[in-house]
Amino acid sequence: MTAGNLPRLGRSIAPAAKAPIRMVHLGLGAFHRSHQAWYTQHAGDAGEWGIASFTGRRPDAAVVLAAQDGLFTVVERSDAGDSFEVVGSIVEAVDGADVQRLVELVAAPQTAVVTLTITEAAYGFGADDVPLLASGGTPTTPLGRLVLGLAARRDADGGPLAVVSCDNLSDNGNVARNAVVGIAGAYDAGLAAWIEANVSFVSTSVDRITPRTTDLDLDAVAASCGYRDLAPVVTEPFRNWVLSGDFPAGRPRWEDAGAVFVDHIEPYENRKLWLLNGAHSILAYAGQLRGHATVAEALSDPVCRGAVEEFWDEASRHLQGNELGIPEYRAALLERFGNSRIAHHLAQIAMDASTKLRMRAIPVLRAERAEGLQGQGAARMIAVWSAFVASNPGLQDPQSKAVGEANRLSGLERTAALMALLDSELAGEPAAVELVHELSADFVPAVPANSGTAA
Ligand code: CS2
């Protein structure tokens, strides 16, 4: 069978016409497919909401998906087995370099929502596009391209719309607003004012563990479903989406699929960024240093697990409110991380540390120190990163040059220089630097070859 058979195999998509494009997405990756596309397919009014999804740096995902008419399989993988579902909410898959199509769709009055999964680091990249935008050139960054689209929407009188950040940043709606308005304002004050008045920036906390798809996953789908899907996505059964903000031009009924709309998102955001993502970062560096490759493997190592629990105890002190259900959340995380059928590679999580740790370690370290405590759990997250980059200087990072420069220093000076990439104030506090330094020197790194998991 070929991918052309995907429509017939879909359980829940109508064989009828595709939904009209009313959403635009930037960042067509595995997570977008398992999360926003899944939620949109499961909204009660899914038939009214088609997504045009644009890739980031490379066209590949769009090429593959377009050849399958946008259809792809979501594989939900748990200890109990796999379940398969064909998702059809992405009605157009486009190469991100096709800026003309993006501009056309963002300007179209029927487009009501723009969602983003552009990576945490990309919120800092748009300034590169200002000279291009100012001279009528074609921008190259996702937010630069979005600004061009918004300018066209203003010119076409397309009306208000919502931009929804789905990246793991605290206060991601405001971060997106500041970045977009900042880029626009740097060359066109009128555009910046139009955006402020017409674009709602929605903050969200998104959650669904979705490793990169592998060739084995393609084979698993072929074996179980009888068709060759070149763009399936393997994910855990768990999913969560908390949103806060206005949708002036409407939105899909994502609540039908379990999304939650709240007035104050910060506690939910912190719970997820600190407990889930923070633990991921600890496991990424400590785990790899100790010879592990996946989250599940690292978690079964008592040294790594101990570091996670220590950080969780600390972070939980700053997560107030019974509605957050911290003990249950922690128990669920242990189960999710322990799902050994999902091979979530630590190397994937380790990338872009300087952006991620700023969100995952620093707020907890600061909160602890504000109470006169040490913040050892959060400091350890920074310490294992420091130890990791000492032996892996080429780790991908938006500040890789500065990481490299710090790496050439030694002792406390090196630790302080690395910490300065996360928080310049903390890097100037000798006690904080000494703590991170000691913890990184104390860390028990490599598991001797062939000895299995060390205790
Ligand atoms: C991970 C996240 O790669 C990372 O930094 O911590 O992608 C994580 O898997 C997701 O946020 C889970 O929802």
Coordinates of C-alpha atoms and ligand atoms in Angstrom, one line a residue:
M1 CA 0.0 0.0 0.0
T2 CA 1.1 3.5 -0.5
A3 CA 0.6 6.7 1.6
G4 CA -2.3 7.5 -0.7
N5 CA -4.2 4.9 1.3
L6 CA -3.9 6.9 4.5
P7 CA -7.3 8.6 4.2
R8 CA -9.2 5.4 4.1
L9 CA -7.4 4.1 7.2
G10 CA -8.2 7.2 9.3
R11 CA -10.7 6.3 12.0
S12 CA -11.8 9.8 12.8
I13 CA -11.2 11.9 9.7
A14 CA -14.1 12.4 7.4
P15 CA -13.3 11.2 3.9
A16 CA -15.0 14.4 2.7
A17 CA -13.2 17.7 1.9
K18 CA -10.4 19.0 4.0
A19 CA -11.0 21.7 6.6
P20 CA -10.5 25.3 5.4
I21 CA -7.2 26.9 6.5
R22 CA -7.9 29.0 9.5
M23 CA -4.7 28.3 11.4
V24 CA -1.1 28.9 10.4
H25 CA 1.7 27.1 12.2
L26 CA 5.5 27.8 12.2
G27 CA 7.7 24.9 13.1
L28 CA 6.4 21.7 11.5
G29 CA 8.1 19.1 13.6
A30 CA 7.2 16.0 15.5
F31 CA 5.9 17.8 18.5
H32 CA 3.6 20.0 16.5
R33 CA 2.1 16.9 14.9
S34 CA 1.6 15.1 18.2
H35 CA 0.2 18.1 20.0
Q36 CA -1.4 21.1 18.3
A37 CA -2.4 19.0 15.2
W38 CA -3.7 16.2 17.5
Y39 CA -5.8 18.7 19.6
T40 CA -7.2 20.3 16.5
Q41 CA -8.2 17.0 15.1
H42 CA -10.0 16.2 18.3
A43 CA -11.8 19.6 18.7
G44 CA -15.6 19.2 18.3
D45 CA -15.5 21.7 15.4
A46 CA -12.4 20.2 13.7
G47 CA -14.1 20.3 10.3
E48 CA -13.9 24.1 10.4
W49 CA -10.2 24.3 11.3
G50 CA -7.5 23.3 8.9
I51 CA -3.8 24.1 9.6
A52 CA -1.2 25.3 7.1
S53 CA 2.0 24.2 8.7
F54 CA 5.4 25.6 7.7
T55 CA 8.8 24.0 8.4
G56 CA 11.7 25.9 10.0
R57 CA 15.2 25.5 8.6
R58 CA 14.7 22.6 6.3
P59 CA 11.9 21.8 3.8
D60 CA 12.1 18.0 4.4
A61 CA 9.1 17.5 6.7
A62 CA 6.9 19.6 4.4
V63 CA 8.0 17.7 1.3
V64 CA 7.2 14.3 2.9
L65 CA 3.9 15.4 4.4
A66 CA 2.7 17.2 1.3
A67 CA 3.3 13.9 -0.7
Q68 CA 0.9 12.2 1.8
D69 CA -1.7 14.9 1.5
G70 CA -0.8 16.2 4.9
L71 CA -1.9 12.9 6.6
F72 CA 0.2 11.2 9.1
T73 CA -0.1 8.6 11.8
V74 CA 0.1 9.4 15.5
V75 CA 1.4 6.3 17.4
E76 CA 0.6 6.4 21.1
R77 CA 3.1 4.2 22.8
S78 CA 2.7 2.9 26.3
D79 CA 3.8 -0.2 28.2
A80 CA 0.5 -1.8 27.2
G81 CA 1.3 -1.4 23.5
D82 CA 0.8 0.9 20.5
S83 CA -2.3 2.5 19.2
F84 CA -2.5 4.2 15.8
E85 CA -4.5 7.1 14.5
V86 CA -4.4 9.0 11.3
V87 CA -4.5 12.8 11.8
G88 CA -5.7 15.0 9.0
S89 CA -5.8 18.5 10.6
I90 CA -2.7 19.7 8.7
V91 CA -4.3 20.5 5.3
E92 CA -1.2 22.2 3.8
A93 CA 2.4 21.4 4.6
V94 CA 4.8 24.1 3.3
D95 CA 8.5 24.7 3.1
G96 CA 9.3 27.6 5.6
A97 CA 11.3 29.3 2.8
D98 CA 8.1 29.9 0.9
V99 CA 7.6 33.2 2.7
Q100 CA 5.2 34.4 0.0
R101 CA 2.7 31.7 0.9
L102 CA 3.1 32.4 4.6
V103 CA 2.5 36.1 4.1
E104 CA -0.6 35.4 2.0
L105 CA -2.0 33.1 4.7
V106 CA -1.2 35.3 7.7
A107 CA -2.8 38.2 5.8
A108 CA -6.0 36.2 4.9
P109 CA -9.0 37.4 7.0
Q110 CA -10.1 33.8 7.6
T111 CA -6.9 33.0 9.4
A112 CA -7.6 33.4 13.1
V113 CA -4.7 31.7 14.9
V114 CA -1.0 31.4 14.4
T115 CA 0.7 28.8 16.5
L116 CA 4.5 28.6 17.1
T117 CA 6.9 25.8 17.9
I118 CA 10.1 27.5 16.8
T119 CA 12.4 26.4 19.7
E120 CA 13.1 28.4 22.8
A121 CA 16.3 29.9 21.2
A122 CA 14.5 31.3 18.2
Y123 CA 12.7 34.0 20.2
G124 CA 16.1 35.8 20.3
F125 CA 16.9 35.5 16.6
G126 CA 14.6 38.0 14.9
A127 CA 16.8 41.0 15.2
D128 CA 18.9 39.6 12.4
D129 CA 16.0 40.2 10.1
V130 CA 15.5 43.9 10.8
P131 CA 17.8 45.2 8.1
L132 CA 16.2 42.8 5.6
L133 CA 12.7 43.8 6.6
A134 CA 13.6 47.5 6.4
S135 CA 15.0 47.1 2.9
G136 CA 12.1 45.1 1.6
G137 CA 14.1 41.8 1.6
T138 CA 12.9 38.4 2.6
P139 CA 13.4 37.6 6.2
T140 CA 15.0 34.3 7.3
T141 CA 14.0 33.8 10.9
P142 CA 10.5 32.5 11.9
L143 CA 9.6 35.7 13.8
G144 CA 11.0 37.9 11.1
R145 CA 8.8 36.0 8.6
L146 CA 5.8 36.3 10.9
V147 CA 6.3 40.1 11.2
L148 CA 6.2 40.3 7.4
G149 CA 3.0 38.4 7.4
L150 CA 1.5 40.7 10.1
A151 CA 2.5 43.7 8.0
A152 CA 0.6 42.3 5.1
R153 CA -2.4 41.6 7.3
R154 CA -2.4 45.2 8.4
D155 CA -2.2 46.4 4.8
A156 CA -5.0 44.0 3.8
D157 CA -7.2 45.0 6.8
G158 CA -7.3 41.4 7.8
G159 CA -8.4 42.2 11.3
P160 CA -7.2 40.9 14.7
L161 CA -5.8 37.4 15.3
A162 CA -4.1 35.4 18.0
V163 CA -0.5 34.3 18.1
V164 CA 0.0 31.3 20.4
S165 CA 3.5 30.3 21.5
C166 CA 3.9 26.6 22.2
D167 CA 7.5 26.7 23.2
N168 CA 8.9 25.8 26.6
L169 CA 9.5 29.3 27.8
S170 CA 8.0 30.9 30.9
D171 CA 5.5 33.7 30.0
N172 CA 5.9 32.6 26.4
G173 CA 3.0 34.8 25.2
N174 CA 4.8 37.9 26.4
V175 CA 8.1 36.7 25.2
A176 CA 6.6 36.3 21.8
R177 CA 4.9 39.7 22.0
N178 CA 8.1 41.5 23.0
A179 CA 10.1 39.7 20.2
V180 CA 7.5 40.4 17.5
V181 CA 6.8 44.0 18.5
G182 CA 10.6 44.5 19.0
I183 CA 11.4 43.4 15.4
A184 CA 8.5 45.4 13.9
G185 CA 9.3 48.5 16.0
A186 CA 12.9 48.5 14.9
Y187 CA 11.9 49.5 11.3
D188 CA 8.2 50.5 11.4
A189 CA 6.7 52.1 14.5
G190 CA 3.3 52.1 12.9
L191 CA 3.4 48.4 12.4
A192 CA 4.5 47.8 16.0
A193 CA 1.5 49.9 17.2
W194 CA -0.9 47.9 14.9
I195 CA 0.4 44.7 16.3
E196 CA 0.0 45.9 19.9
A197 CA -3.6 46.8 19.1
N198 CA -4.7 43.9 17.0
V199 CA -2.6 40.8 17.9
S200 CA -3.4 38.8 21.0
F201 CA -0.4 36.9 22.3
V202 CA -1.6 33.8 24.1
S203 CA 0.6 32.1 26.7
T204 CA 0.5 28.3 26.9
S205 CA 2.0 25.4 28.7
V206 CA 2.4 22.5 26.4
D207 CA 3.2 18.9 27.2
R208 CA 3.6 15.7 25.3
I209 CA 6.9 13.8 25.2
T210 CA 7.6 13.2 21.5
P211 CA 11.1 12.0 20.5
R212 CA 12.3 12.4 17.0
T213 CA 10.8 9.8 14.6
T214 CA 13.2 7.0 13.6
D215 CA 13.3 4.5 10.7
L216 CA 12.2 1.8 13.2
D217 CA 9.1 3.8 13.9
L218 CA 8.3 3.9 10.1
D219 CA 8.7 0.1 10.0
A220 CA 6.5 -0.3 13.1
V221 CA 3.7 1.6 11.4
A222 CA 4.1 -0.3 8.2
A223 CA 4.0 -3.6 10.0
S224 CA 0.9 -2.8 12.1
C225 CA -1.1 -0.6 9.7
G226 CA -0.2 -2.1 6.4
Y227 CA 0.8 1.2 4.8
R228 CA 4.1 3.1 4.6
D229 CA 3.8 6.4 6.3
L230 CA 7.0 8.4 5.9
A231 CA 5.9 11.0 8.6
P232 CA 4.5 9.2 11.6
V233 CA 5.1 10.5 15.0
V234 CA 5.5 8.4 18.1
T235 CA 4.4 9.8 21.4
E236 CA 3.2 9.0 24.9
P237 CA -0.5 8.7 25.7
F238 CA -0.3 11.6 28.1
R239 CA -0.9 15.1 26.8
N240 CA -1.6 18.5 28.3
W241 CA -2.3 22.0 27.1
V242 CA -3.0 25.0 29.3
L243 CA -3.8 28.3 27.6
S244 CA -4.3 31.8 28.8
G245 CA -5.3 34.8 26.6
D246 CA -7.8 36.0 24.0
F247 CA -8.7 34.7 20.6
P248 CA -10.2 37.8 18.9
A249 CA -11.0 35.9 15.7
G250 CA -12.0 32.6 17.2
R251 CA -10.3 29.3 17.8
P252 CA -11.0 25.5 17.6
R253 CA -12.8 24.0 20.5
W254 CA -9.6 22.5 21.9
E255 CA -11.3 22.1 25.3
D256 CA -13.3 19.2 23.7
A257 CA -9.9 17.5 23.4
G258 CA -8.9 18.2 27.0
A259 CA -7.2 21.6 26.7
V260 CA -7.7 23.9 29.7
F261 CA -8.2 27.7 29.6
V262 CA -7.1 29.6 32.7
D263 CA -6.7 33.2 33.8
H264 CA -3.3 32.8 35.5
I265 CA -1.0 30.4 33.7
E266 CA 2.2 31.0 35.7
P267 CA 1.8 28.2 38.3
Y268 CA 1.1 25.6 35.6
E269 CA 3.9 26.8 33.5
N270 CA 6.3 26.7 36.4
R271 CA 5.1 23.2 37.4
K272 CA 5.8 21.9 33.9
L273 CA 9.1 23.8 33.2
W274 CA 10.7 23.0 36.5
L275 CA 9.4 19.6 37.3
L276 CA 9.3 18.0 33.8
N277 CA 11.8 20.0 31.8
G278 CA 14.1 20.6 34.7
A279 CA 14.3 16.9 35.5
H280 CA 14.9 16.3 31.7
S281 CA 17.9 18.6 31.7
I282 CA 19.4 17.0 34.8
L283 CA 19.0 13.6 33.3
A284 CA 20.4 14.8 29.9
Y285 CA 23.7 15.9 31.4
A286 CA 24.1 13.6 34.4
G287 CA 22.8 10.7 32.4
Q288 CA 25.1 11.1 29.5
L289 CA 28.1 11.6 31.7
R290 CA 27.2 8.3 33.4
G291 CA 26.9 6.5 30.1
H292 CA 23.2 6.5 29.6
A293 CA 21.4 7.3 26.3
T294 CA 17.7 7.6 27.1
V295 CA 15.6 9.2 29.8
A296 CA 14.3 5.9 31.0
E297 CA 17.8 4.5 31.3
A298 CA 19.1 7.5 33.2
L299 CA 16.1 7.5 35.5
S300 CA 16.9 3.9 36.5
D301 CA 20.3 5.0 37.7
P302 CA 20.0 6.0 41.4
V303 CA 22.5 8.8 41.1
C304 CA 20.5 10.5 38.4
R305 CA 17.2 9.7 40.0
G306 CA 18.5 11.1 43.3
A307 CA 19.5 14.4 41.6
V308 CA 16.0 14.6 40.1
E309 CA 14.3 14.0 43.4
E310 CA 16.5 16.5 45.2
F311 CA 15.6 19.2 42.6
W312 CA 11.9 18.3 42.7
D313 CA 11.8 18.6 46.6
E314 CA 13.4 22.1 46.2
A315 CA 11.3 23.3 43.3
S316 CA 8.1 22.0 44.9
R317 CA 8.6 24.4 47.8
H318 CA 8.0 27.2 45.4
L319 CA 5.0 25.7 43.7
Q320 CA 2.0 26.8 45.8
G321 CA -1.6 25.8 45.6
N322 CA -3.3 22.5 46.1
E323 CA -4.8 22.6 42.6
L324 CA -1.4 21.9 41.2
G325 CA -1.4 18.4 42.8
I326 CA 2.4 18.2 43.0
P327 CA 2.7 14.7 44.6
E328 CA 0.4 13.2 41.9
Y329 CA 2.3 15.2 39.2
R330 CA 5.6 13.9 40.4
A331 CA 4.3 10.3 40.5
A332 CA 3.0 10.7 37.0
L333 CA 6.3 12.0 35.8
L334 CA 8.2 9.0 37.2
E335 CA 5.8 6.8 35.3
R336 CA 6.1 8.8 32.0
F337 CA 9.9 9.0 32.2
G338 CA 10.1 5.3 33.0
N339 CA 8.1 4.4 29.8
S340 CA 11.0 2.5 28.3
R341 CA 9.2 1.8 25.0
I342 CA 9.6 5.5 24.2
A343 CA 13.3 6.0 23.4
H344 CA 13.7 9.6 24.4
H345 CA 17.3 10.4 23.6
L346 CA 19.2 12.5 26.2
A347 CA 21.3 14.0 23.4
Q348 CA 18.2 15.6 21.9
I349 CA 17.3 17.2 25.3
A350 CA 20.8 18.4 26.0
M351 CA 20.9 20.9 23.1
D352 CA 20.4 24.7 23.6
A353 CA 21.3 24.5 27.3
S354 CA 21.9 28.2 27.9
T355 CA 18.3 29.0 26.9
K356 CA 16.8 26.0 28.6
L357 CA 18.6 26.2 32.0
R358 CA 17.6 29.9 32.3
M359 CA 14.0 28.7 32.4
R360 CA 14.5 25.5 34.3
A361 CA 17.2 26.0 37.0
I362 CA 17.6 29.8 37.5
P363 CA 14.1 30.6 38.9
V364 CA 14.4 27.8 41.5
L365 CA 17.9 28.8 42.4
R366 CA 16.9 32.4 42.8
A367 CA 13.8 31.5 44.9
E368 CA 15.9 29.4 47.2
R369 CA 18.5 32.0 47.7
A370 CA 15.9 34.7 48.3
E371 CA 14.9 32.6 51.3
G372 CA 18.5 32.3 52.5
L373 CA 18.8 28.7 51.3
Q374 CA 21.5 27.2 49.1
G375 CA 19.4 25.9 46.2
Q376 CA 21.6 22.8 45.8
G377 CA 19.2 20.9 43.6
A378 CA 19.0 23.7 41.0
A379 CA 22.7 24.4 41.4
R380 CA 23.4 20.7 40.6
M381 CA 21.5 21.1 37.3
I382 CA 23.9 23.8 36.3
A383 CA 26.8 21.8 37.6
V384 CA 26.1 18.8 35.5
W385 CA 25.8 20.9 32.4
S386 CA 29.2 22.5 33.3
A387 CA 30.7 19.0 33.7
F388 CA 29.1 17.9 30.4
V389 CA 30.3 20.8 28.3
A390 CA 33.8 20.3 29.6
S391 CA 34.0 17.0 27.8
N392 CA 31.5 17.9 25.0
P393 CA 32.5 21.4 23.9
G394 CA 30.7 21.1 20.6
L395 CA 27.2 20.8 22.2
Q396 CA 24.7 22.8 20.1
D397 CA 23.8 26.0 21.8
P398 CA 22.6 29.5 20.6
Q399 CA 25.5 30.9 22.6
S400 CA 28.0 28.2 21.6
K401 CA 30.8 30.8 21.0
A402 CA 30.5 32.1 24.5
V403 CA 30.3 28.6 25.9
G404 CA 33.5 27.8 24.0
E405 CA 35.2 30.9 25.4
A406 CA 34.1 30.0 29.0
N407 CA 35.4 26.5 28.4
R408 CA 38.9 27.8 27.8
L409 CA 39.0 29.2 31.3
S410 CA 39.5 27.0 34.4
G411 CA 38.4 26.7 38.0
L412 CA 35.9 29.1 39.5
E413 CA 36.5 31.5 36.6
R414 CA 35.2 29.0 34.1
T415 CA 32.2 28.2 36.3
A416 CA 31.3 31.9 36.7
A417 CA 31.6 32.5 32.9
L418 CA 29.2 29.6 32.2
M419 CA 26.8 30.9 34.9
A420 CA 26.9 34.3 33.4
L421 CA 25.3 32.9 30.2
L422 CA 22.3 32.0 32.4
D423 CA 22.1 34.8 34.9
S424 CA 24.8 37.5 35.2
E425 CA 23.7 38.5 38.7
L426 CA 24.1 35.0 40.1
A427 CA 27.4 34.7 38.3
G428 CA 28.6 37.6 40.4
E429 CA 27.7 35.9 43.7
P430 CA 30.7 34.1 44.9
A431 CA 28.7 31.6 47.1
A432 CA 26.5 30.6 44.2
V433 CA 29.5 30.1 41.9
E434 CA 31.4 28.1 44.5
L435 CA 28.4 25.9 45.1
V436 CA 28.0 25.1 41.4
H437 CA 31.7 24.6 41.1
E438 CA 32.0 22.1 44.0
L439 CA 28.9 20.2 42.8
S440 CA 30.4 19.9 39.3
A441 CA 33.8 18.7 40.6
D442 CA 32.0 16.2 42.9
F443 CA 29.9 14.7 40.2
V444 CA 30.6 11.1 39.6
P445 CA 30.8 10.9 35.9
A446 CA 31.5 7.9 33.7
V447 CA 30.2 4.5 34.2
P448 CA 33.2 2.2 33.4
A449 CA 32.8 0.5 30.1
N450 CA 30.8 -2.8 30.2
S451 CA 29.8 -2.4 33.8
G452 CA 26.2 -1.6 33.2
T453 CA 24.3 0.9 35.2
A454 CA 26.3 2.1 38.2
A455 CA 24.6 2.6 41.6
Ligands
CS2_1 C1 12.5 18.4 26.6 C2 11.1 18.8 26.0 O1 14.0 18.6 24.7 C3 13.6 19.1 25.8 O2 14.2 20.1 26.2 O3 12.6 18.7 27.9 O4 11.1 18.7 24.6 C4 10.0 17.9 26.6 O5 10.1 16.5 26.2 C5 8.6 18.4 26.3 O6 8.5 19.7 26.8 C6 7.5 17.5 26.9 O7 6.3 18.1 26.8

